[in-house]
PDB file of C-alpha atoms in Angstrom:
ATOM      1  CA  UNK C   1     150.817  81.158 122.185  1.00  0.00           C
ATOM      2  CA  UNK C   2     147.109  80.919 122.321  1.00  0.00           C
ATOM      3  CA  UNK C   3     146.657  84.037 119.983  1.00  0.00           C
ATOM      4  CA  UNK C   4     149.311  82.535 117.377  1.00  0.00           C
ATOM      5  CA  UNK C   5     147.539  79.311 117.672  1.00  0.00           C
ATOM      6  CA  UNK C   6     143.981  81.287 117.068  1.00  0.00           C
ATOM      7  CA  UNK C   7     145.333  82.923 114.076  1.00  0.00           C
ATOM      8  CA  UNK C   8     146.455  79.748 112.527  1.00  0.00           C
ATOM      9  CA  UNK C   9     143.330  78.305 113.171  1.00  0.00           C
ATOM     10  CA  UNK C  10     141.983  81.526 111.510  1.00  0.00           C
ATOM     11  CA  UNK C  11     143.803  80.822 108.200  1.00  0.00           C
ATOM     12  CA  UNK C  12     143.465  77.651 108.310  1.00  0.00           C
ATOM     13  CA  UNK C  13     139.575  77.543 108.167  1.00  0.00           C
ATOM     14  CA  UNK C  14     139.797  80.514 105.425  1.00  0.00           C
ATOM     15  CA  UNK C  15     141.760  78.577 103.393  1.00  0.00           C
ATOM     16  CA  UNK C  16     139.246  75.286 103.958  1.00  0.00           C
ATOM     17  CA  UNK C  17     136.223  77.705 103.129  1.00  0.00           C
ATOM     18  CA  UNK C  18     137.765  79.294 100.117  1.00  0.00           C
ATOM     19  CA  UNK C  19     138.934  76.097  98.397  1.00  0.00           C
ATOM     20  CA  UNK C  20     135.314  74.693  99.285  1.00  0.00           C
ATOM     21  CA  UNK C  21     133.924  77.732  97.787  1.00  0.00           C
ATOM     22  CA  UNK C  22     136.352  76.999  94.673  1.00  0.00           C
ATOM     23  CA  UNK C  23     135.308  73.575  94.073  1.00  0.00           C
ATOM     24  CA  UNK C  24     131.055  74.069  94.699  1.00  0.00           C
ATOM     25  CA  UNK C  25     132.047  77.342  92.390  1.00  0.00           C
ATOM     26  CA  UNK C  26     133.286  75.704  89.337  1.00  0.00           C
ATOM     27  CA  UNK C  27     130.836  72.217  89.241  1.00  0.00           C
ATOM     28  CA  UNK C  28     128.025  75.297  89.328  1.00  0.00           C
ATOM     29  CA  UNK C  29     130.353  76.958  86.363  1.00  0.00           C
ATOM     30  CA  UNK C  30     130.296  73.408  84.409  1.00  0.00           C
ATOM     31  CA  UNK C  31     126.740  72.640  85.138  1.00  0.00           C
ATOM     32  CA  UNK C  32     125.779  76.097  84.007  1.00  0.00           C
ATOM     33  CA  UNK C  33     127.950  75.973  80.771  1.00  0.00           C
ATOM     34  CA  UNK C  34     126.179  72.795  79.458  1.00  0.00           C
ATOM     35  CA  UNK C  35     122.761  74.222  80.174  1.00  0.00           C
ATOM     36  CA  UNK C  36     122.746  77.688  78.649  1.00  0.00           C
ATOM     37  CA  UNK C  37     125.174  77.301  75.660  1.00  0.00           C
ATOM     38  CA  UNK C  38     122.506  76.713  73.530  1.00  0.00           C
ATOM     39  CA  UNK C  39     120.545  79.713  74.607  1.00  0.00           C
ATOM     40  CA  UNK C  40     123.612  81.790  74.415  1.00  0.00           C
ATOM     41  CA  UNK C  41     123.860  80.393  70.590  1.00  0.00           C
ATOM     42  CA  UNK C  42     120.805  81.516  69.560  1.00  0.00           C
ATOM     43  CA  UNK C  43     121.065  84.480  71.200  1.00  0.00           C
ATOM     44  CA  UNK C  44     124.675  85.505  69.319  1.00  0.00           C
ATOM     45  CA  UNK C  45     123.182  84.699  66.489  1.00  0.00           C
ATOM     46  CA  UNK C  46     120.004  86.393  66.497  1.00  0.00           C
ATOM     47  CA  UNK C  47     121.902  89.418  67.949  1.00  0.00           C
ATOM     48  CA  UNK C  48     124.375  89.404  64.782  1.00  0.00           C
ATOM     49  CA  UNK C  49     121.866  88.573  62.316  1.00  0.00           C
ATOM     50  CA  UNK C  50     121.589  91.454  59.866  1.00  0.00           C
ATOM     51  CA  UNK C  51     125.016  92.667  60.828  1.00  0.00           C
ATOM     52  CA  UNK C  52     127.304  93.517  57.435  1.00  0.00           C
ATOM     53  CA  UNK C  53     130.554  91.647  57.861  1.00  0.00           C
ATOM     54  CA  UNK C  54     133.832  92.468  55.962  1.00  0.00           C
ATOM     55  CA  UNK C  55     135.141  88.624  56.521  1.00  0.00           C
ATOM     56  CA  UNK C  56     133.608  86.700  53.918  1.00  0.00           C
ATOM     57  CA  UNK C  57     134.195  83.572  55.344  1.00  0.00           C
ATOM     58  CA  UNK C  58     130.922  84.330  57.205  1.00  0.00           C
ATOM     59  CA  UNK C  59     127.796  82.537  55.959  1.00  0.00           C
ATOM     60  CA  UNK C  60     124.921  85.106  56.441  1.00  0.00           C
ATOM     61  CA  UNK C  61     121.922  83.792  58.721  1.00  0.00           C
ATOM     62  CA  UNK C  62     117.908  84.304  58.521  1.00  0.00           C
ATOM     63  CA  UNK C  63     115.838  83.497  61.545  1.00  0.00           C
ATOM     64  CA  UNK C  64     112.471  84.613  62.258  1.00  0.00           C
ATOM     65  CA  UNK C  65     112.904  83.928  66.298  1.00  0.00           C
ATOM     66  CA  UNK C  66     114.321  81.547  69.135  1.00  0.00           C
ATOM     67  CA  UNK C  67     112.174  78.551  67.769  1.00  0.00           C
ATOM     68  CA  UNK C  68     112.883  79.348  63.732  1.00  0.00           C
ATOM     69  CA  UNK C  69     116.840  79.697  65.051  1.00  0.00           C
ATOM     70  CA  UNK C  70     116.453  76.267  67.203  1.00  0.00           C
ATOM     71  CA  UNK C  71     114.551  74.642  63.979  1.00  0.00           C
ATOM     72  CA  UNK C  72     117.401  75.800  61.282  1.00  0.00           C
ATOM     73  CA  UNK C  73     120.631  75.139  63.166  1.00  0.00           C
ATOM     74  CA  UNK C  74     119.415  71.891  64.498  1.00  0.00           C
ATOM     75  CA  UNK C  75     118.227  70.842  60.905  1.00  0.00           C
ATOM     76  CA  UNK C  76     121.170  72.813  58.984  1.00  0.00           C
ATOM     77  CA  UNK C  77     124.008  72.168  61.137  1.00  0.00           C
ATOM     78  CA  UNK C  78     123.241  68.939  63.884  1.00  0.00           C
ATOM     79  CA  UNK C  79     121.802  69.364  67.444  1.00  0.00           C
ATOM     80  CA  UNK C  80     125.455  69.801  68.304  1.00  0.00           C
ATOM     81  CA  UNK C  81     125.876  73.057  67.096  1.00  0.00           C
ATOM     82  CA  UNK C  82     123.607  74.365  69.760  1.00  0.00           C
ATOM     83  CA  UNK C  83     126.756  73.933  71.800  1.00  0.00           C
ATOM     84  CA  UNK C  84     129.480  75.531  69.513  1.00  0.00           C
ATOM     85  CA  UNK C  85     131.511  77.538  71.983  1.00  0.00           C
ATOM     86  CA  UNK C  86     131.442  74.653  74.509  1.00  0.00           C
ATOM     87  CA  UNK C  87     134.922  73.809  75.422  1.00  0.00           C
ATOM     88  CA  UNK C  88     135.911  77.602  75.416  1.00  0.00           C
ATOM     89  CA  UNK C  89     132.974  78.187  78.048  1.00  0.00           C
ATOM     90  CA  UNK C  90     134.409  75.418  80.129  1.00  0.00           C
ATOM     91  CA  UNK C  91     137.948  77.242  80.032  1.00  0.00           C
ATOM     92  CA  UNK C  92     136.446  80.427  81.184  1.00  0.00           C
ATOM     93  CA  UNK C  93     134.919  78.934  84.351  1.00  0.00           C
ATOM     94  CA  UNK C  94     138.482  78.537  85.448  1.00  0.00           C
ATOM     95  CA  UNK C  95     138.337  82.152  85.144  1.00  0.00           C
ATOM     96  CA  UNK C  96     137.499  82.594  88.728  1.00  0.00           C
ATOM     97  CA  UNK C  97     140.186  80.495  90.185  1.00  0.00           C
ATOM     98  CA  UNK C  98     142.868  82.226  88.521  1.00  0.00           C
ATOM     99  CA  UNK C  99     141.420  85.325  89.699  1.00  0.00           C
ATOM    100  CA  UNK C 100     141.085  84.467  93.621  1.00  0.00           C
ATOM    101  CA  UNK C 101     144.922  82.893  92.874  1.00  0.00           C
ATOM    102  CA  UNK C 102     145.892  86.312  92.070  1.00  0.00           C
ATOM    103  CA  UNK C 103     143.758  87.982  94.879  1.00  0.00           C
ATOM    104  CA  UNK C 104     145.472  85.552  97.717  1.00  0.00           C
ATOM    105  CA  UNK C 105     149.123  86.274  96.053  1.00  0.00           C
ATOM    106  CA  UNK C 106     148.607  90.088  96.411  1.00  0.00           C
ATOM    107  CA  UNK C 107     146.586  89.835  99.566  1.00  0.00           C
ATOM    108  CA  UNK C 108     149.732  88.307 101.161  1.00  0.00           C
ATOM    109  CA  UNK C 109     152.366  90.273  99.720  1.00  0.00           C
ATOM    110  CA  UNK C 110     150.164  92.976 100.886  1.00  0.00           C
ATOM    111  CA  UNK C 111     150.206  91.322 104.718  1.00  0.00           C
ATOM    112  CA  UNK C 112     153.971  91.201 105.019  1.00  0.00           C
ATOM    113  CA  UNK C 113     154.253  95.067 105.362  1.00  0.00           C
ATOM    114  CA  UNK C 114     150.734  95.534 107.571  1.00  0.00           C
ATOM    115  CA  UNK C 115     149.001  93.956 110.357  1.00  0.00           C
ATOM    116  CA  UNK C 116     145.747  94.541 108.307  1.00  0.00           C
ATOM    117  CA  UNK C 117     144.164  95.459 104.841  1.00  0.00           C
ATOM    118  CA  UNK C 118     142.231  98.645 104.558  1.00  0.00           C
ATOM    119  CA  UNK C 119     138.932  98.485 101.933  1.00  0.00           C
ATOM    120  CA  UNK C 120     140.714 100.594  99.735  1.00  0.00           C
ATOM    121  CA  UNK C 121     143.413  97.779  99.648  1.00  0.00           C
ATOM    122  CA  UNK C 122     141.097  95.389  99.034  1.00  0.00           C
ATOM    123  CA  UNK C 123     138.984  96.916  96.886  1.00  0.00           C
ATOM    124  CA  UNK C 124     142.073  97.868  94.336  1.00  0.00           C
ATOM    125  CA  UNK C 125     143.690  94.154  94.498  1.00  0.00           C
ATOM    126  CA  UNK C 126     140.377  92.630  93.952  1.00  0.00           C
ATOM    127  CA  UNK C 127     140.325  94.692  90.700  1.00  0.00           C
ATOM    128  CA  UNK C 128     143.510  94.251  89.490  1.00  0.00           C
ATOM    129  CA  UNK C 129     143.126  90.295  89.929  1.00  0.00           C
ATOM    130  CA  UNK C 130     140.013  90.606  88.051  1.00  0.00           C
ATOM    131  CA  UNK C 131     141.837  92.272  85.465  1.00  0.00           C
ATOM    132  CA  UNK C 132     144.685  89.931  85.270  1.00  0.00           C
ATOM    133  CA  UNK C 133     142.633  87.012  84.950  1.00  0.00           C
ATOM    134  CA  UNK C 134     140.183  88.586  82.577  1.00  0.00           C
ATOM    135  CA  UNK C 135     143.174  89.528  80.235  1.00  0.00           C
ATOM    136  CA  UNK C 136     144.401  86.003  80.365  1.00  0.00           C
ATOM    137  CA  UNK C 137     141.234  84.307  79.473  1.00  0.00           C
ATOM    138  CA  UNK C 138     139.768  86.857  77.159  1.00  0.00           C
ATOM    139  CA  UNK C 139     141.049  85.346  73.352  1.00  0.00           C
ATOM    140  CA  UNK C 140     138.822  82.143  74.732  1.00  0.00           C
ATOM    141  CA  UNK C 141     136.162  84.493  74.953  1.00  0.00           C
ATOM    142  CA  UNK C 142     136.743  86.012  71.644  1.00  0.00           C
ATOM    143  CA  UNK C 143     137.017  82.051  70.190  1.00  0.00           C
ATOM    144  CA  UNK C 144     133.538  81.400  72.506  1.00  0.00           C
ATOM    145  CA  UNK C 145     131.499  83.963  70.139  1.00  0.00           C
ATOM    146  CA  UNK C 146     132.953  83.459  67.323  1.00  0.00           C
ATOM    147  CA  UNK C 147     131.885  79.216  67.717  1.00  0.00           C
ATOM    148  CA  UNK C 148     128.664  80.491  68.755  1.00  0.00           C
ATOM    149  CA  UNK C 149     128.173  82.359  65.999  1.00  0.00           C
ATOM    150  CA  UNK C 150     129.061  79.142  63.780  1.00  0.00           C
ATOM    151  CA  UNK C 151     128.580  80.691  60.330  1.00  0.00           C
ATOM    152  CA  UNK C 152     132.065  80.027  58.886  1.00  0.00           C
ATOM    153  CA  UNK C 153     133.938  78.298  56.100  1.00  0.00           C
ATOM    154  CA  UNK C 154     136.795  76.457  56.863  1.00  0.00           C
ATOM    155  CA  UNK C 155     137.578  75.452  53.393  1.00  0.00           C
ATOM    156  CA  UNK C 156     135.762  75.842  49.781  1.00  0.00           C
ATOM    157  CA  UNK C 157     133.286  72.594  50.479  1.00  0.00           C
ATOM    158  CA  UNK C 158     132.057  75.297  53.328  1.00  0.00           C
ATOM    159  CA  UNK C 159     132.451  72.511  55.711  1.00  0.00           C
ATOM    160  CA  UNK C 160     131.642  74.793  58.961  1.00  0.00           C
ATOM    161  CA  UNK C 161     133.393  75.082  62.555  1.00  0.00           C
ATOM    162  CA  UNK C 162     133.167  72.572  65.065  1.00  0.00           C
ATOM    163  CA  UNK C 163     133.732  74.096  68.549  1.00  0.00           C
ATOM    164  CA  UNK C 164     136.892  71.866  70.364  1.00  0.00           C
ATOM    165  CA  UNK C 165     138.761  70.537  66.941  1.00  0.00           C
ATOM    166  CA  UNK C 166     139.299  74.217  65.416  1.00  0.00           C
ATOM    167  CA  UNK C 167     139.882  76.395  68.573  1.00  0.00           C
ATOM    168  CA  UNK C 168     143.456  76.733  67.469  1.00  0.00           C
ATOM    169  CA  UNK C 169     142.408  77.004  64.270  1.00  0.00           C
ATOM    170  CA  UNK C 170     140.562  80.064  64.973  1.00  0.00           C
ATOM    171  CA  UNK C 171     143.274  81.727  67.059  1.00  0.00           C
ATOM    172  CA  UNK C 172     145.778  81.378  64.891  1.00  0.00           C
ATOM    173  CA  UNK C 173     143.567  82.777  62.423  1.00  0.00           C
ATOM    174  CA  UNK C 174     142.579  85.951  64.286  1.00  0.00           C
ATOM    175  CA  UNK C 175     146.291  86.495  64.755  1.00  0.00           C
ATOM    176  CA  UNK C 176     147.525  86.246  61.408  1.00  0.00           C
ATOM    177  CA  UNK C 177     144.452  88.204  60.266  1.00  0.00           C
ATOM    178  CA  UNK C 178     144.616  90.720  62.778  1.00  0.00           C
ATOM    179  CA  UNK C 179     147.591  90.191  65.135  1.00  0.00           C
ATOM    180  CA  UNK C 180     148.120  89.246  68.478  1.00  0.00           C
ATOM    181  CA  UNK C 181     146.054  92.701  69.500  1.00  0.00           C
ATOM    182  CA  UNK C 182     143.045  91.277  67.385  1.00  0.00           C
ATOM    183  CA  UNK C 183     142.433  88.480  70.416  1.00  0.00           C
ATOM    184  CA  UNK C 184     141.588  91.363  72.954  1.00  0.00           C
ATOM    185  CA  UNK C 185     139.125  93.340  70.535  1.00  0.00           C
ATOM    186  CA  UNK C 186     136.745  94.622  72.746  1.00  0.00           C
ATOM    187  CA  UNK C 187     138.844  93.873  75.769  1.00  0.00           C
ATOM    188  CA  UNK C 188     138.162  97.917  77.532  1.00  0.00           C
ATOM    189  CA  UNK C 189     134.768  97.290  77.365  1.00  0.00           C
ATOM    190  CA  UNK C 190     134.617  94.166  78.997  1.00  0.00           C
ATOM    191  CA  UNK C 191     137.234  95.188  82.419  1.00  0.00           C
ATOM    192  CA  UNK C 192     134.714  97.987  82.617  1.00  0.00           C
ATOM    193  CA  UNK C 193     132.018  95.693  82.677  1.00  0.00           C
ATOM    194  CA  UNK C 194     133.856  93.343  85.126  1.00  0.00           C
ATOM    195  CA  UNK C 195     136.259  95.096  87.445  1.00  0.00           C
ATOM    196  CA  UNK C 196     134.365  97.192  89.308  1.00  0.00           C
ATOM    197  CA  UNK C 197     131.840  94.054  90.265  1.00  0.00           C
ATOM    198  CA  UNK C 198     134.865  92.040  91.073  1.00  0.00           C
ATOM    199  CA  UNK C 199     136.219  94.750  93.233  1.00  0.00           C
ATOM    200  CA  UNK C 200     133.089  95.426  95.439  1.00  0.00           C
ATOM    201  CA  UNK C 201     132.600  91.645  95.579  1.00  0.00           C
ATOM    202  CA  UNK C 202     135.933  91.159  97.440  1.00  0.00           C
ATOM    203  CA  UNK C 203     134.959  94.081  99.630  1.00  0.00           C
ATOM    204  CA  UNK C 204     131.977  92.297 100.824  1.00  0.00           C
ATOM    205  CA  UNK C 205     133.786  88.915 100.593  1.00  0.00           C
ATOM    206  CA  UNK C 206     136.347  90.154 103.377  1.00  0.00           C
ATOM    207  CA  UNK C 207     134.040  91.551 105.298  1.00  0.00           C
ATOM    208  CA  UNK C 208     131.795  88.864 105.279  1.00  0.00           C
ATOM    209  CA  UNK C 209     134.576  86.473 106.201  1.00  0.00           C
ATOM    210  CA  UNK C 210     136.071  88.742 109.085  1.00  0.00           C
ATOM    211  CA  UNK C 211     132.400  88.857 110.721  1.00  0.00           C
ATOM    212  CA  UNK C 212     132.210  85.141 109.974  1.00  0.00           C
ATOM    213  CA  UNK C 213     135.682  84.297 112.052  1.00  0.00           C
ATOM    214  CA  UNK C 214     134.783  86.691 114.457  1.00  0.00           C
ATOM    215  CA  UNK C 215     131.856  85.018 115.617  1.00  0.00           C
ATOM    216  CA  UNK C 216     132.394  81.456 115.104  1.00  0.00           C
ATOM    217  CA  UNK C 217     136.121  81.185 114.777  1.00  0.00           C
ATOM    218  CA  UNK C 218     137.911  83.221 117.071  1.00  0.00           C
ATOM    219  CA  UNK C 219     135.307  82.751 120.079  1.00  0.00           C
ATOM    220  CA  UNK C 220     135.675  78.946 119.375  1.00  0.00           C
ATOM    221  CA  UNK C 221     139.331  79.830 120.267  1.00  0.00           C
ATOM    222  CA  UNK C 222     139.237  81.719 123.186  1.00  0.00           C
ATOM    223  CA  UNK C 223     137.019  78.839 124.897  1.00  0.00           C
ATOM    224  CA  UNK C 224     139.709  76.276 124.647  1.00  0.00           C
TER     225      UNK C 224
END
């Protein structure tokens, strides 16, 4: 009984930390997406500027740095549109929660045929829960450089994009454009980018955890 009651305990606390770790992880996300965005504007921008685009609903920019870029969109466009992309950025921190939803769903179905996870195991569910929620929020991502980019025409008075009232504007015009493939353009690059980080994180996350329970959680047990 004591054991069963040790490894309830066990859960219990991993579930505690991990929803803890959840919460403190997206208010960081949040904070972090109302800071940057306008960096990450200006830097979309002055990383496309130049580029030859085939969709002529694109105004063309000309900046001659980060202040000239900071000085034209504010004047051009309204402070605001340093943080074009917003709302889209705030969707994506949810990103991680849908991916450590996944992890626990696999980890468990995993746990009802073995007493214990091997690395490989949870180095190869860590990535495909990365994946999965990667695939799920990657059209926001496509809609999040596309606002930052800002340089479009909605109509002919070239009224341009505001980033929460046209999000569904711009999907549904990247599908009927492209089709439902052109919302995961670029989507190889990016799980190669991201999987294999997500993966070895988990590794160390589990093994981090297990030496954390060992020493504080399980001992704690065995003294009662």
């Amino acid at each position: 009984p004591s054991y069963w009651g040790a490894l309830k305990q066990r859960s219990l606390k991993a579930d505690i930390l991990l929803s803890l770790f959840l919460s403190i992880f997206l208010v960081k996300g949040v904070v972090n997406v109302l800071l940057t965005t306008p960096l990450w504007v200006v830097n979309t921008r002055l990383k496309l500027q130049g580029a030859k685009f085939r969709n002529e609903d694109i105004v063309p920019t000309n900046y001659k740095g980060i202040i000239d870029a900071f000085h034209q969109i504010i004047r051009d466009e309204g402070i605001s549109a340093l943080w074009n992309g917003t709302f889209p950025s705030l969707l994506l921190v949810f990103n991680p929660a849908i991916q450590f939803m996944f992890y626990e769903g696999l980890k468990r179905q995993l746990l009802k045929k073995r007493m214990k996870l091997s690395s490989l195991d949870v180095f190869i569910i860590g990535a495909v829960a990365k994946a999965i929620a990667t695939t799920l929020t990657y059209p926001m991502q496509t809609v999040q450089s596309i606002l930052r980019f800002g340089r479009h025409r909605l109509n002919p008075e070239n009224r341009t994009l505001g980033s929460l009232r046209n999000i569904l504007y711009l999907l549904h015009q990247r599908v009927r454009r492209f089709g439902i493939l052109g919302l995961y353009k670029g989507l190889e690059a990016k799980l190669l980018q991201t999987v294999l980080t997500a993966a070895l994180m988990f590794l160390v996350y589990e093994k981090l955890t297990a030496a954390t329970f060992t020493v504080m959680g399980l001992k704690r047990a065995h003294t009662h």
